[in-house]
XYZ file of C-alpha atoms in Angstrom:
68
model
C -0.086 0.045 -0.080
C 1.144 3.372 -0.743
C 0.567 6.583 1.248
C 1.363 8.325 4.319
C 1.232 6.934 7.941
C -2.435 8.114 8.290
C -3.550 6.093 5.596
C -2.298 2.814 7.557
C -4.107 4.125 10.716
C -7.396 4.949 8.720
C -7.155 1.399 7.443
C -6.460 -0.778 10.563
C -10.073 -0.406 12.094
C -11.248 -2.162 9.092
C -8.839 -5.180 9.237
C -9.397 -8.459 11.135
C -6.130 -9.873 10.083
C -2.652 -8.262 9.011
C 0.050 -10.140 7.075
C 3.192 -8.135 7.729
C 6.661 -8.581 6.097
C 9.057 -7.134 8.647
C 12.361 -6.174 7.009
C 15.084 -6.428 9.538
C 17.145 -3.382 8.704
C 16.891 0.123 9.832
C 15.917 2.602 6.947
C 15.649 6.504 6.820
C 12.132 7.067 6.199
C 9.358 9.329 7.606
C 6.421 6.873 7.421
C 6.194 3.354 8.578
C 3.325 0.926 9.181
C 2.207 1.030 12.933
C 4.119 -1.599 15.107
C 1.290 -4.026 15.993
C 3.514 -5.621 18.543
C 2.750 -2.392 20.794
C -1.005 -2.441 20.021
C -3.306 -4.161 22.554
C -5.889 -4.611 19.924
C -3.671 -7.117 17.863
C -1.870 -10.291 18.952
C 0.589 -12.200 17.039
C -0.952 -15.437 15.341
C 1.993 -16.711 13.498
C 5.713 -15.627 13.105
C 7.917 -17.439 10.480
C 11.606 -17.752 10.686
C 13.996 -15.166 9.434
C 14.886 -15.464 5.764
C 18.520 -14.673 4.913
C 20.505 -14.673 1.912
C 18.459 -11.569 0.328
C 19.939 -7.889 0.570
C 18.058 -7.658 3.889
C 16.875 -10.419 6.008
C 13.040 -10.503 6.712
C 10.369 -12.366 8.182
C 6.478 -12.812 7.934
C 4.462 -12.139 10.781
C 0.728 -12.554 10.877
C -1.382 -10.712 13.590
C -5.192 -11.045 14.197
C -7.546 -8.493 15.914
C -8.397 -9.615 19.752
C -12.046 -10.382 20.155
C -13.806 -7.644 22.149
C-alpha cells in the first residue's frame, strides 16, 4: 500500500487480520506501518523464521485482531 502513515491508521479499524513482512534493517524514512506488537488490539498469530540470503533479512508475521 502506498501513502502516508495516516492511511495505515485509517485502514486498521477495518482489518481483522494483518500479514506483515518485517524487514530487519533500519531505513531512513518518515513513514512506517504501525508496530502491531505494541498495540493491545492485536495479537501475533504466527511468526515465520527469518529469511536470510537476500539483501536484507526479513520475516513474515501474521496478526489477528483481539475479540472484544
